[in-house]
CSV table of C-alpha atoms and ligand atoms in Angstrom, one decimal:
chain,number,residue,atom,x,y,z
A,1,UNK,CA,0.0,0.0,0.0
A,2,UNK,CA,1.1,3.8,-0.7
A,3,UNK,CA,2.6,5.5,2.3
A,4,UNK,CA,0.1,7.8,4.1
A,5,UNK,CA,1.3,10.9,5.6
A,6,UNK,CA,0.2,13.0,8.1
A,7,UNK,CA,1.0,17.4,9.1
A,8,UNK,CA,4.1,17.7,10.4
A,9,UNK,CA,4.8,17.2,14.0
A,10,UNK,CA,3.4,20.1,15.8
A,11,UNK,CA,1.0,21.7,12.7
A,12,UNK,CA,-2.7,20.8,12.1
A,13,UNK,CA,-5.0,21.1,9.5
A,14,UNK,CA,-7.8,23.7,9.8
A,15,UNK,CA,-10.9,21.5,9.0
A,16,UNK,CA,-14.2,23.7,8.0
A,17,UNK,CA,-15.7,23.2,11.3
A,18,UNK,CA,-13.2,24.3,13.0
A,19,UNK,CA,-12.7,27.2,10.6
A,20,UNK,CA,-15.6,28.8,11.5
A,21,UNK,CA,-14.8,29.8,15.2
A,22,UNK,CA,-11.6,31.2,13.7
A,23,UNK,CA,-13.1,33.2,11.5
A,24,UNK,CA,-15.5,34.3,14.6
A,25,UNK,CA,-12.4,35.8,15.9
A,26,UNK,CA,-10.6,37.4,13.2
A,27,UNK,CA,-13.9,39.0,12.2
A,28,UNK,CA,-14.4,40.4,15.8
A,29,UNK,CA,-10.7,41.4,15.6
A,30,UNK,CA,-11.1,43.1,12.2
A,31,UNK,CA,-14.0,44.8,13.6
A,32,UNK,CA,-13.0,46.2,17.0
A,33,UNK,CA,-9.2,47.1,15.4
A,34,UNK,CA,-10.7,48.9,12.7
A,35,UNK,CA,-12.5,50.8,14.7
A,36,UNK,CA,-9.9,52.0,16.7
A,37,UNK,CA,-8.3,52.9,13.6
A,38,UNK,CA,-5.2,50.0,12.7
A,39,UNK,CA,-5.1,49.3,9.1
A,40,UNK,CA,-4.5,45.7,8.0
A,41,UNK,CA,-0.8,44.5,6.8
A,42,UNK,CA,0.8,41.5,5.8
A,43,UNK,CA,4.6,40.8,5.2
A,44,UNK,CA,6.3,37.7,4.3
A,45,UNK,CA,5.9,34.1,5.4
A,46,UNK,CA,9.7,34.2,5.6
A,47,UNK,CA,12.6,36.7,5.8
A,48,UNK,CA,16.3,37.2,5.9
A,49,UNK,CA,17.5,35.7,9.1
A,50,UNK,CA,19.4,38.3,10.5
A,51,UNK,CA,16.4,40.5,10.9
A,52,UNK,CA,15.3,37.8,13.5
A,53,UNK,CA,18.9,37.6,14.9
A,54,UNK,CA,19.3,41.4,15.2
A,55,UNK,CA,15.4,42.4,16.1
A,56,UNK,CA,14.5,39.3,18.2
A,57,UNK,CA,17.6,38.9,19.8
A,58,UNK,CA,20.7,36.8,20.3
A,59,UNK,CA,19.8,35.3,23.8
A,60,UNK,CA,16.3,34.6,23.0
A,61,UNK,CA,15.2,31.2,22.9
A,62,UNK,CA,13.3,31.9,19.5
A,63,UNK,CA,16.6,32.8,17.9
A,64,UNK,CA,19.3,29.8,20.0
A,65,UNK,CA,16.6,27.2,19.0
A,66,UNK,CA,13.2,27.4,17.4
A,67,UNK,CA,14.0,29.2,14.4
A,68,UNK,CA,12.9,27.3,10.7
A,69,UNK,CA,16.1,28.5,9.1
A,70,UNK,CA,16.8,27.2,5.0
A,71,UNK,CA,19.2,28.7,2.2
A,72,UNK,CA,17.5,29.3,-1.1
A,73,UNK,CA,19.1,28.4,-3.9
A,74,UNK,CA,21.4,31.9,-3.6
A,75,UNK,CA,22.4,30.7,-0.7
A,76,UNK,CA,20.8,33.3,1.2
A,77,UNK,CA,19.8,32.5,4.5
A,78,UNK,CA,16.3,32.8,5.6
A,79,UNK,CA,13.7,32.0,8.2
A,80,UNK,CA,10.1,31.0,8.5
A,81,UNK,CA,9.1,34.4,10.6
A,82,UNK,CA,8.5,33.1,14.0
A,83,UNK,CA,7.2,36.7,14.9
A,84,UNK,CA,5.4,39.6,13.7
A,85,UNK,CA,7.1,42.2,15.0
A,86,UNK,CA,10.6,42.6,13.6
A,87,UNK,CA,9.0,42.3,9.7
A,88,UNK,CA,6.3,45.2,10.3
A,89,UNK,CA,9.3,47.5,11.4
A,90,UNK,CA,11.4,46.3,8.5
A,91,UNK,CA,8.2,47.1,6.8
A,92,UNK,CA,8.1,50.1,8.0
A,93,UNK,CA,11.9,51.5,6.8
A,94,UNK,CA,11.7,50.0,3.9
A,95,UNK,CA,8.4,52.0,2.9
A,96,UNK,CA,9.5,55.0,4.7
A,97,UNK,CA,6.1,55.1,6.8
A,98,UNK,CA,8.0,57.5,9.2
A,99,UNK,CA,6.7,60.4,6.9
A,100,UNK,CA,3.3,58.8,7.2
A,101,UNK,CA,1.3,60.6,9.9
A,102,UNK,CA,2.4,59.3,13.2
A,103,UNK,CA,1.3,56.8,15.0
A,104,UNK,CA,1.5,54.2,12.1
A,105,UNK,CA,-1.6,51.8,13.4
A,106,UNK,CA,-1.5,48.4,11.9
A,107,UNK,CA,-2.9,45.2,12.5
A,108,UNK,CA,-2.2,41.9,11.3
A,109,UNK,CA,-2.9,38.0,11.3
A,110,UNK,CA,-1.7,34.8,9.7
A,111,UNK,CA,0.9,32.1,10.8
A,112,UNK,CA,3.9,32.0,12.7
A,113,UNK,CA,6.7,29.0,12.9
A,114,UNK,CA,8.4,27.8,16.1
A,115,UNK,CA,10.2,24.7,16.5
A,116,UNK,CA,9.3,24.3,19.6
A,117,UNK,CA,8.6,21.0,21.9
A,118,UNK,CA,4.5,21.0,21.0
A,119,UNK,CA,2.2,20.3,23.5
A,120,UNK,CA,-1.1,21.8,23.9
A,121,UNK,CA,-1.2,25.1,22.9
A,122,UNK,CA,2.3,25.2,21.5
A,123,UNK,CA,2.5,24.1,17.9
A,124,UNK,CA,5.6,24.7,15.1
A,125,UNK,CA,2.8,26.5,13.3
A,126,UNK,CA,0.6,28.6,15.2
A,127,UNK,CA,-1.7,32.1,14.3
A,128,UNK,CA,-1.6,35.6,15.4
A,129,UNK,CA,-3.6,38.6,15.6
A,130,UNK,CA,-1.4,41.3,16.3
A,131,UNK,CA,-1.1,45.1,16.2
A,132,UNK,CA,1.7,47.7,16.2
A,133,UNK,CA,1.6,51.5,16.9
A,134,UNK,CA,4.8,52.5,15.5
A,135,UNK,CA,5.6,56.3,16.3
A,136,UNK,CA,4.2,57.4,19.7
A,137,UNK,CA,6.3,57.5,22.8
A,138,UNK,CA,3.2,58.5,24.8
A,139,UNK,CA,1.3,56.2,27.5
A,140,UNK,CA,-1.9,57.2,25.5
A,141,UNK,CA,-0.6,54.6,22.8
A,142,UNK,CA,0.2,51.7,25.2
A,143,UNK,CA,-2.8,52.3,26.8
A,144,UNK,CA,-4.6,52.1,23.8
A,145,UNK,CA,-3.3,49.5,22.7
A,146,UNK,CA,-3.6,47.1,26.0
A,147,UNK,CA,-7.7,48.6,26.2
A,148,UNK,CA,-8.7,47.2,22.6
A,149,UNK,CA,-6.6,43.7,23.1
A,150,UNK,CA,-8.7,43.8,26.5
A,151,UNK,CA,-11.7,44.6,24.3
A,152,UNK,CA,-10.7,41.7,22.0
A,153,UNK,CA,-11.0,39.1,24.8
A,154,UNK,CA,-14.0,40.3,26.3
A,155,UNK,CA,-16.1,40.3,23.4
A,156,UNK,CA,-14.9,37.1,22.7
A,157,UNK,CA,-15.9,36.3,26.3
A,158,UNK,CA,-12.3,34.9,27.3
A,159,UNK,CA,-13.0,34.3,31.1
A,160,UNK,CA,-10.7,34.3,33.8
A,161,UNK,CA,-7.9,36.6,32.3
A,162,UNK,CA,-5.3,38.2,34.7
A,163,UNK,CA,-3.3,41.2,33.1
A,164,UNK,CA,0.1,41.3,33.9
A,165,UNK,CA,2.0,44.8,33.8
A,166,UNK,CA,5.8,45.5,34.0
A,167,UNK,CA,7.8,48.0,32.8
A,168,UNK,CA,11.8,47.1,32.0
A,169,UNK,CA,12.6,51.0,32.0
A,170,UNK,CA,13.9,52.7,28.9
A,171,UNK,CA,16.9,51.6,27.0
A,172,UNK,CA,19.3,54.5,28.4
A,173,UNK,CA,18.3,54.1,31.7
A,174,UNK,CA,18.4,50.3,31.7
A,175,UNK,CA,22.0,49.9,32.2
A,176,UNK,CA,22.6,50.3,35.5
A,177,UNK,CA,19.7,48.1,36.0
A,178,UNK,CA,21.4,45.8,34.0
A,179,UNK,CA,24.4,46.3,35.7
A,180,UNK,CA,23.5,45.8,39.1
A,181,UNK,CA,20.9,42.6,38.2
A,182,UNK,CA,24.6,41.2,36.2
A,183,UNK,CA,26.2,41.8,39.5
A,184,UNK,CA,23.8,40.0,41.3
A,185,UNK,CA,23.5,36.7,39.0
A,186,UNK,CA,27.1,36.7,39.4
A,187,UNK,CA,27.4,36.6,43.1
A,188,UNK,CA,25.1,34.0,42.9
A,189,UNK,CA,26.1,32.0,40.1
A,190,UNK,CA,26.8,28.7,41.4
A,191,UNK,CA,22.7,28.3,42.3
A,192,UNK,CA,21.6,29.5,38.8
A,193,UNK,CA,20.5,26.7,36.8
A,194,UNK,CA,22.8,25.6,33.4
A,195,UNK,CA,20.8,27.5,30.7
A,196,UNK,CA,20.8,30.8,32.7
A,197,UNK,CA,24.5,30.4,33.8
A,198,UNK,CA,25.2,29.9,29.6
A,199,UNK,CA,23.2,33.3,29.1
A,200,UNK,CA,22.5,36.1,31.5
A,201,UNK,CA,26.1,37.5,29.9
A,202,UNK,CA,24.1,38.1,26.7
A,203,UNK,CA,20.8,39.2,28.7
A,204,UNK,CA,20.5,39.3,32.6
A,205,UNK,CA,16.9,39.7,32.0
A,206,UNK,CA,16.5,35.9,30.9
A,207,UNK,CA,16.9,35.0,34.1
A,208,UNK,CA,13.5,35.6,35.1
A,209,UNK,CA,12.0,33.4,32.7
A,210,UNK,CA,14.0,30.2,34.2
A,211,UNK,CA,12.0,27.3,34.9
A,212,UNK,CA,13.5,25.6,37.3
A,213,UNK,CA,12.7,25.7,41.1
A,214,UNK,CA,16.4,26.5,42.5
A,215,UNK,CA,17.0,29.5,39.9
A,216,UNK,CA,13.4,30.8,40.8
A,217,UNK,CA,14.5,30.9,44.3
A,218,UNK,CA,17.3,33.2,43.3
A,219,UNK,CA,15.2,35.6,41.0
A,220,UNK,CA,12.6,35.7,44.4
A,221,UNK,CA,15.3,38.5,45.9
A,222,UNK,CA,17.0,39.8,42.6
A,223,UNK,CA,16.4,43.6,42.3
A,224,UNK,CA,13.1,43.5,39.9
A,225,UNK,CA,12.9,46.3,36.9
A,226,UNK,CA,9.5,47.8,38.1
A,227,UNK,CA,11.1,48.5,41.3
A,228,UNK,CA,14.2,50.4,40.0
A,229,UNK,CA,12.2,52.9,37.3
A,230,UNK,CA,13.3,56.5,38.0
A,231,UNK,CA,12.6,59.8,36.3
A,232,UNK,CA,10.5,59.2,32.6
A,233,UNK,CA,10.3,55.7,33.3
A,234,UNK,CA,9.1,55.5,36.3
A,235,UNK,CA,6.1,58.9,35.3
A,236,UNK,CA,5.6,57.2,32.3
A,237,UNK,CA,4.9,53.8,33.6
A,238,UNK,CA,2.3,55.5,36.0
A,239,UNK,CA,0.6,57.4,33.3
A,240,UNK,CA,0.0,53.8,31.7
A,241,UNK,CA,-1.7,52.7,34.6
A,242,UNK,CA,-3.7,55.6,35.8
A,243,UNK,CA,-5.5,55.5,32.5
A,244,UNK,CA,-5.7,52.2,32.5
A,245,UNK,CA,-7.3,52.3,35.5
A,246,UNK,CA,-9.7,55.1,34.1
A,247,UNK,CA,-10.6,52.6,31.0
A,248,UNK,CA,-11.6,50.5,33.9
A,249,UNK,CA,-9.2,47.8,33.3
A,250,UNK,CA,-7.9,45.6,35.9
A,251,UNK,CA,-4.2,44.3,36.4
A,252,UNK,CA,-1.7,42.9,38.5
A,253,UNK,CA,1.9,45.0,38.5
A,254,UNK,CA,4.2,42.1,38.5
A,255,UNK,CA,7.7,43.1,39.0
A,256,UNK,CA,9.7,40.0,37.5
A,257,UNK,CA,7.0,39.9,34.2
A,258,UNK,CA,9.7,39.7,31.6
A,259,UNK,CA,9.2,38.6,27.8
A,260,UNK,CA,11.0,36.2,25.7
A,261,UNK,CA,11.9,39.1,23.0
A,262,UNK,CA,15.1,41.5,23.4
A,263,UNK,CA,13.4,44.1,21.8
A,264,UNK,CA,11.4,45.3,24.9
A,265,UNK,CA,11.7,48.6,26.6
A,266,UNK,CA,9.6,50.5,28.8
A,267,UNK,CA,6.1,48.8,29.3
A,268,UNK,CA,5.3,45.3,29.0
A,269,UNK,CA,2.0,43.0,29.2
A,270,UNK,CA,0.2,39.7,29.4
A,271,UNK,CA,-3.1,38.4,29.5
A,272,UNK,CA,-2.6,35.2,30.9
A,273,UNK,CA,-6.3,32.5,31.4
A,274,UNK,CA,-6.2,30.2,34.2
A,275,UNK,CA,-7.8,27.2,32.0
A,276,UNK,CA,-4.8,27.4,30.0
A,277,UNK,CA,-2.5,25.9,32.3
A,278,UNK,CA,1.4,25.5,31.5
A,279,UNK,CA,0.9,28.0,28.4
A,280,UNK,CA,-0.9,30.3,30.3
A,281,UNK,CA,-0.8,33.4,28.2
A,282,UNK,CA,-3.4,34.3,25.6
A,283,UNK,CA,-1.6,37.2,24.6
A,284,UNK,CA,1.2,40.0,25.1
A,285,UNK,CA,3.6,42.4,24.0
A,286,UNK,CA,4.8,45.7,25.1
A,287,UNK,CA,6.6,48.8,24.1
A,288,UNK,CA,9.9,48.3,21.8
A,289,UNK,CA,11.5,51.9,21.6
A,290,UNK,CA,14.5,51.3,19.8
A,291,UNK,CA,14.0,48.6,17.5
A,292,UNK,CA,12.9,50.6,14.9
A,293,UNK,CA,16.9,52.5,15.1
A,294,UNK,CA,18.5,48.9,15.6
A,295,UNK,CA,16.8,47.7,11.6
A,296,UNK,CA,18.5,50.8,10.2
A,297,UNK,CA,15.2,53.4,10.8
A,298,UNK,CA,15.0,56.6,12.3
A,299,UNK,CA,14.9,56.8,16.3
A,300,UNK,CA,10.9,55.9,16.7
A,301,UNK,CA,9.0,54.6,19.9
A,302,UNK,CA,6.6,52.0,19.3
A,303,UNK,CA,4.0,49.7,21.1
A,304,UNK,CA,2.0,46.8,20.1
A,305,UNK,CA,1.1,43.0,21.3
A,306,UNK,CA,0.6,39.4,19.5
A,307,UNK,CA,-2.7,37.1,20.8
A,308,UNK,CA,-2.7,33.3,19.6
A,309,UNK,CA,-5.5,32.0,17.8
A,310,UNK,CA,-5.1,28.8,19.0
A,311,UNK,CA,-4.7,30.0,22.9
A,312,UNK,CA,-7.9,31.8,22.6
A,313,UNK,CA,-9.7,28.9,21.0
A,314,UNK,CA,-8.2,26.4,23.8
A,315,UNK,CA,-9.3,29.3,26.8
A,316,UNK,CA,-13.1,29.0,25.1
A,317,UNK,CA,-13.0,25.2,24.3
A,318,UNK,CA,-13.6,25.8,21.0
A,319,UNK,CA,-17.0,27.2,22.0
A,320,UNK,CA,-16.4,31.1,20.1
A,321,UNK,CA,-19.5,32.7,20.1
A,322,UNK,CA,-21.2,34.6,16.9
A,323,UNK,CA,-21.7,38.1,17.8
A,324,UNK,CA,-22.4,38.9,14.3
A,325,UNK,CA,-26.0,37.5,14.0
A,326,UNK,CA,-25.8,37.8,10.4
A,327,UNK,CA,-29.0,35.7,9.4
A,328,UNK,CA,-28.3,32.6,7.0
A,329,UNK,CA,-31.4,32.5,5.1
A,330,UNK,CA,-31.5,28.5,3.0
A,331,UNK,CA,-34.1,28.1,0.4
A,332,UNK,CA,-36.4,25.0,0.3
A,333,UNK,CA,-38.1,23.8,-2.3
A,334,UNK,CA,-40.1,20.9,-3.2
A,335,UNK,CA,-38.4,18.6,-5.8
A,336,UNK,CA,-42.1,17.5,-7.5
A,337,UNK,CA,-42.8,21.1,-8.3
A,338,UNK,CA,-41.9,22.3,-12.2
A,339,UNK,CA,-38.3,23.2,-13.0
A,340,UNK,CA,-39.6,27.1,-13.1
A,341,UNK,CA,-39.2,26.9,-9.2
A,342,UNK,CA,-35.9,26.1,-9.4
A,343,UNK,CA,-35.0,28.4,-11.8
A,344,UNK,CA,-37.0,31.1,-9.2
A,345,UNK,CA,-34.7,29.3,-6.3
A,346,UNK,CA,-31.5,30.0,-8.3
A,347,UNK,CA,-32.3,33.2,-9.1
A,348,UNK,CA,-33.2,34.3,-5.7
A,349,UNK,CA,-30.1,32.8,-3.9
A,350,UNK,CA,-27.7,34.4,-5.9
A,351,UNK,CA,-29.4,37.9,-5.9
A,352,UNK,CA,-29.3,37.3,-2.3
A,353,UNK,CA,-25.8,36.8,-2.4
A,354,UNK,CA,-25.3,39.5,-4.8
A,355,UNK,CA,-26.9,41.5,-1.9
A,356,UNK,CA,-24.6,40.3,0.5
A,357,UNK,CA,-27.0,37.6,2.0
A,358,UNK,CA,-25.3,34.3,2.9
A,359,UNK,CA,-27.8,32.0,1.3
A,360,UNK,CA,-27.7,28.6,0.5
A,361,UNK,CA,-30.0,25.6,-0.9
A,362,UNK,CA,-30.0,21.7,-1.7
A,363,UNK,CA,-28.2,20.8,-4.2
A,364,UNK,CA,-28.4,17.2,-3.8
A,365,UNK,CA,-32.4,16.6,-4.1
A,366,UNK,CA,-33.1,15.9,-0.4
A,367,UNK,CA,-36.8,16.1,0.2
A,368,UNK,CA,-38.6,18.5,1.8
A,369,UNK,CA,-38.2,17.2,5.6
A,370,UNK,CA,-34.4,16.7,5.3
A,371,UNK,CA,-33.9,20.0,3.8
A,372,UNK,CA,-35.3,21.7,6.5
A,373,UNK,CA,-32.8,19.4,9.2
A,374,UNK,CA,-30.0,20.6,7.0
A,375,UNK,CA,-31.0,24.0,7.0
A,376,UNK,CA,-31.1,23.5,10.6
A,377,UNK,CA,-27.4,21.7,10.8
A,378,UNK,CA,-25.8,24.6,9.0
A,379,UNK,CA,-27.5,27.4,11.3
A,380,UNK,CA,-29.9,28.7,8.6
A,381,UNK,CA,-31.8,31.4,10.6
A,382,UNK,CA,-34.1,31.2,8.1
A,383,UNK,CA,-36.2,29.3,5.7
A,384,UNK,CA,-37.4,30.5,2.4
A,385,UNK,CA,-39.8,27.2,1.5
A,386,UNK,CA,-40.7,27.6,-2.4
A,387,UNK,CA,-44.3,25.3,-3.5
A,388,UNK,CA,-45.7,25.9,-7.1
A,389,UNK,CA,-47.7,29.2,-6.8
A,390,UNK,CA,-46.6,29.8,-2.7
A,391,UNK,CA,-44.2,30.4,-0.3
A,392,UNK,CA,-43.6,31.0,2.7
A,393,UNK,CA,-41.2,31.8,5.6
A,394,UNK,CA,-39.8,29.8,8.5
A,395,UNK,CA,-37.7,31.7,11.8
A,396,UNK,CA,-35.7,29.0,12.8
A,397,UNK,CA,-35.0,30.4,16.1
A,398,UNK,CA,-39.3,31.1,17.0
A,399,UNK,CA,-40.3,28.2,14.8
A,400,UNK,CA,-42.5,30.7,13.6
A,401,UNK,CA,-44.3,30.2,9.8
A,402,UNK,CA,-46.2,32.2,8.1
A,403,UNK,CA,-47.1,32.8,3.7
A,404,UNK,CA,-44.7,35.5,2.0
A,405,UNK,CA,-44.3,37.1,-1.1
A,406,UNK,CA,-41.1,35.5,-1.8
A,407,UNK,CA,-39.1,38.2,-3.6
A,408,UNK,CA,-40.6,40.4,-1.3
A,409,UNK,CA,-38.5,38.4,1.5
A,410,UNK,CA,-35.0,38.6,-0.6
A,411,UNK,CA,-35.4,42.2,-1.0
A,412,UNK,CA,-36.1,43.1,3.1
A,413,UNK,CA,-32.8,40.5,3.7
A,414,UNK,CA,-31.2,42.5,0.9
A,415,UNK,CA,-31.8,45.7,2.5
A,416,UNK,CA,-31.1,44.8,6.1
A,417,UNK,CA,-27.6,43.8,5.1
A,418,UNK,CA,-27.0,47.1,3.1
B,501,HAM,P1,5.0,36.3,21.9
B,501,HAM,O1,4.7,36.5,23.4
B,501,HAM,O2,6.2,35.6,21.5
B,501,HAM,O3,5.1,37.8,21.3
B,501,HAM,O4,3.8,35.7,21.2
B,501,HAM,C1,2.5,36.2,21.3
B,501,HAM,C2,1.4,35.1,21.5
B,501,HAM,O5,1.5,34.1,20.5
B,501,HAM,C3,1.6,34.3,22.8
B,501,HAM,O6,1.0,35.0,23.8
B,501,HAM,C4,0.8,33.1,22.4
B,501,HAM,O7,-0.6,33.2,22.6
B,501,HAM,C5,1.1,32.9,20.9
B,501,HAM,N1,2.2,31.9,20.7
B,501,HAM,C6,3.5,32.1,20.8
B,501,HAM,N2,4.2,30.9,20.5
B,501,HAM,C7,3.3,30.0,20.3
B,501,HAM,C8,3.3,28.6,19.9
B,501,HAM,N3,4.5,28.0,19.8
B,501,HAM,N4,2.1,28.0,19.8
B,501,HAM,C9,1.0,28.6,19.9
B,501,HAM,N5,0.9,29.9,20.2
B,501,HAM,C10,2.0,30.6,20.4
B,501,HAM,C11,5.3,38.1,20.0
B,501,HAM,O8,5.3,37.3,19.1
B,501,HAM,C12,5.4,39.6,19.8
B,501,HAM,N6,5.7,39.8,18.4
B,501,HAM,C13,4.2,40.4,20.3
B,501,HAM,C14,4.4,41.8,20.1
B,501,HAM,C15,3.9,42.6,19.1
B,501,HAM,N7,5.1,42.7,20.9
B,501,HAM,C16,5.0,43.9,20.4
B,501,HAM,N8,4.3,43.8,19.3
């Protein structure tokens, strides 16, 4: 027999019923970020590998191990992008957007690829919704950008979400920080833990991610960045969270919250859901003020955050909820009756679609009774039953069934969807 194969460790296929939830939440997400005013991009699938080296960072675990790095056939090097971040900036020189007005909003979704050990809700090829604010150094813009992902969630009804806020204090003022958290690791080397011990050189600020128990009990006493903001930092961090607070958003300061991207500065965020256990977090990000400068832009502050599709789909147990209530109207008809009522059905469903009506019919000759249990199946709202000389309409919902003028019907559906 012929070999079968299967996806790839760690990928899935997207099956039509489970495509619908998804496309429950990137319509909600297209909705509530264009409304706010980000404008959709795309980049790339892949992208020369030293954009991830030099914007994600060299002590990173994305960039030491998860990376899907290949050479094209000009032995160029490039990677599968395992983030969104880095390409919008890289979007952003290249297209010199910094004489666009400021703040650049943009939004984005589609797959991401990290080889990563998958279990549930890590996979080698996951989805994002993500947003950027590129040009702003004011809290307004993290605020902004932490209410509508807050916004996101809710509307997707996302229970039991716990925000997380940091701040890791601005570039400049970070050394010291830096300095004194280096000192510290270092008089307490010989507890860290072997990965940490192989890092914190290249990034002190790893350390707080360790996993296991004995380097945690270190970090428990390490100086924390929240703790040591001064000056802008510490003002602008507080601006974050009074109007945060006035958007009526709770959090939780947490002074080791650190992310597993170099390019943070300044505020930093996560959503984490209980139900999600070890990959707790639905979603993050934070402000990245001079990654812009380090791709070979102009000096330009910038906030934004990544959610997984997947993570959100796990935290609702697949259960996302149509807020839309777009109705589905399916027309029956009775396959004894002449050809002309076809024709009428035809007719009518695609000047229904033509009117922006999701409509649909048989189109395998069921009878009467099992056209209506399909109609039901799909999650017609409505029923548009075609006889000879008569019609009439069902409301799936009340049961309700009463005689219509039939084109009378497509042209009310037609003009509540205008
Ligand atoms: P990140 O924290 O690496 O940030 O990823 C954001 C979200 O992507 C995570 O919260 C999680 O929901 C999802 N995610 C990450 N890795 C996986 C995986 N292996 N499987 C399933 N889901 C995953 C970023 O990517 C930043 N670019 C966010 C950002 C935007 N910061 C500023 N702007």
């Amino acid at each position: 027999m012929a070999r079968r194969f299967k996806a790839p460790r760690g990928t899935f296929d997207i099956l039509p019923d489970q495509a619908t939830g998804r496309g429950r939440i990137e319509r909600a997400a297209a909705r509530i970020l264009s409304r706010a005013g980000y404008r959709s991009i795309a980049t790339p699938a892949f992208e020369d590998t030293d954009l991830f080296i030099r914007g994600v960072g060299k002590s990173t675990d994305i960039v030491q191990k998860e990376m899907f790095t290949f050479s094209d056939k000009g032995d160029r090097s490039l990677t599968l992008r395992p983030e969104g971040t880095a390409p919008i900036c890289r979007a952003y020189v290249e297209h010199g957007m910094h004489k666009w007005p400021q703040p650049v909003k943009l939004s984005y979704v589609g797959p991401f690829f990290r080889h990563e050990r998958p279990q549930a809700g890590r996979y080698r090829q996951f989805h994002q919704i993500g947003i950027e604010a590129i040009g702003s150094e004011s809290p307004l813009a993290d605020a902004e950008a932490i209410i509508v992902l807050s916004e996101l969630l809710n509307e997707l009804g996302v229970a039991g979400l716990t925000l997380r806020l940091g701040s890791l204090g601005s570039a400049a003022s970070r050394q010291d920080y830096l300095d004194q958290l280096s000192r510290y690791l270092t008089r307490n080397e010989d507890r860290l833990g072997e990965a940490v011990r192989r890092r914190f050189r290249l990034n002190p600020l790893r350390a707080f991610d360790a996993k296991d128990e004995q380097t945690r009990e270190v970090m428990r006493d390490a100086p924390a960045p929240v703790e040591t903001l001064v000056g802008e930092d510490a003002l602008h961090f507080e601006e974050v969270k009074d109007l945060l607070g006035a958007a009526g958003i709770s959090y939780v300061v947490d002074r080791t919250l650190v992310r597993g991207l170099d390019y943070y500065a300044r505020t930093i965020f996560s959503f984490e859901c209980e139900a999600l256990g070890a990959q707790s977090e639905v979603g993050g990000g934070g402000r990245y003020d001079g990654l812009i400068e380090q791709l070979g832009g102009p000096p330009t502050p910038a906030v934004g955050w990544a959610v997984g599709i997947e993570r959100i789909l796990l935290a609702l147990d697949g259960e996302v909820p149509e807020r839309e209530h777009r109705p589905i109207i399916f027309i029956a008809y009775d396959q004894d009756a002449p050809f002309a009522v076809k024709e009428q059905m035809v007719s009518m469903l695609n000047r229904l679609r033509l009117g922006g009506v999701d409509a649909e019919a048989d189109l395998k000759g069921r009878g009467l009774k099992s056209q209506l249990k399909h109609a039901n199946r799909i999650g017609a709202s409505h029923v548009l039953l075609l006889a000879d000389r008569s019609a009439e309409l069902k409301d799936m919902e009340t049961g309700d069934q009463r005689p219509v003028d039939p084109w009378e019907v497509v042209q009310s559906f037609i003009g509540d969807a205008a």
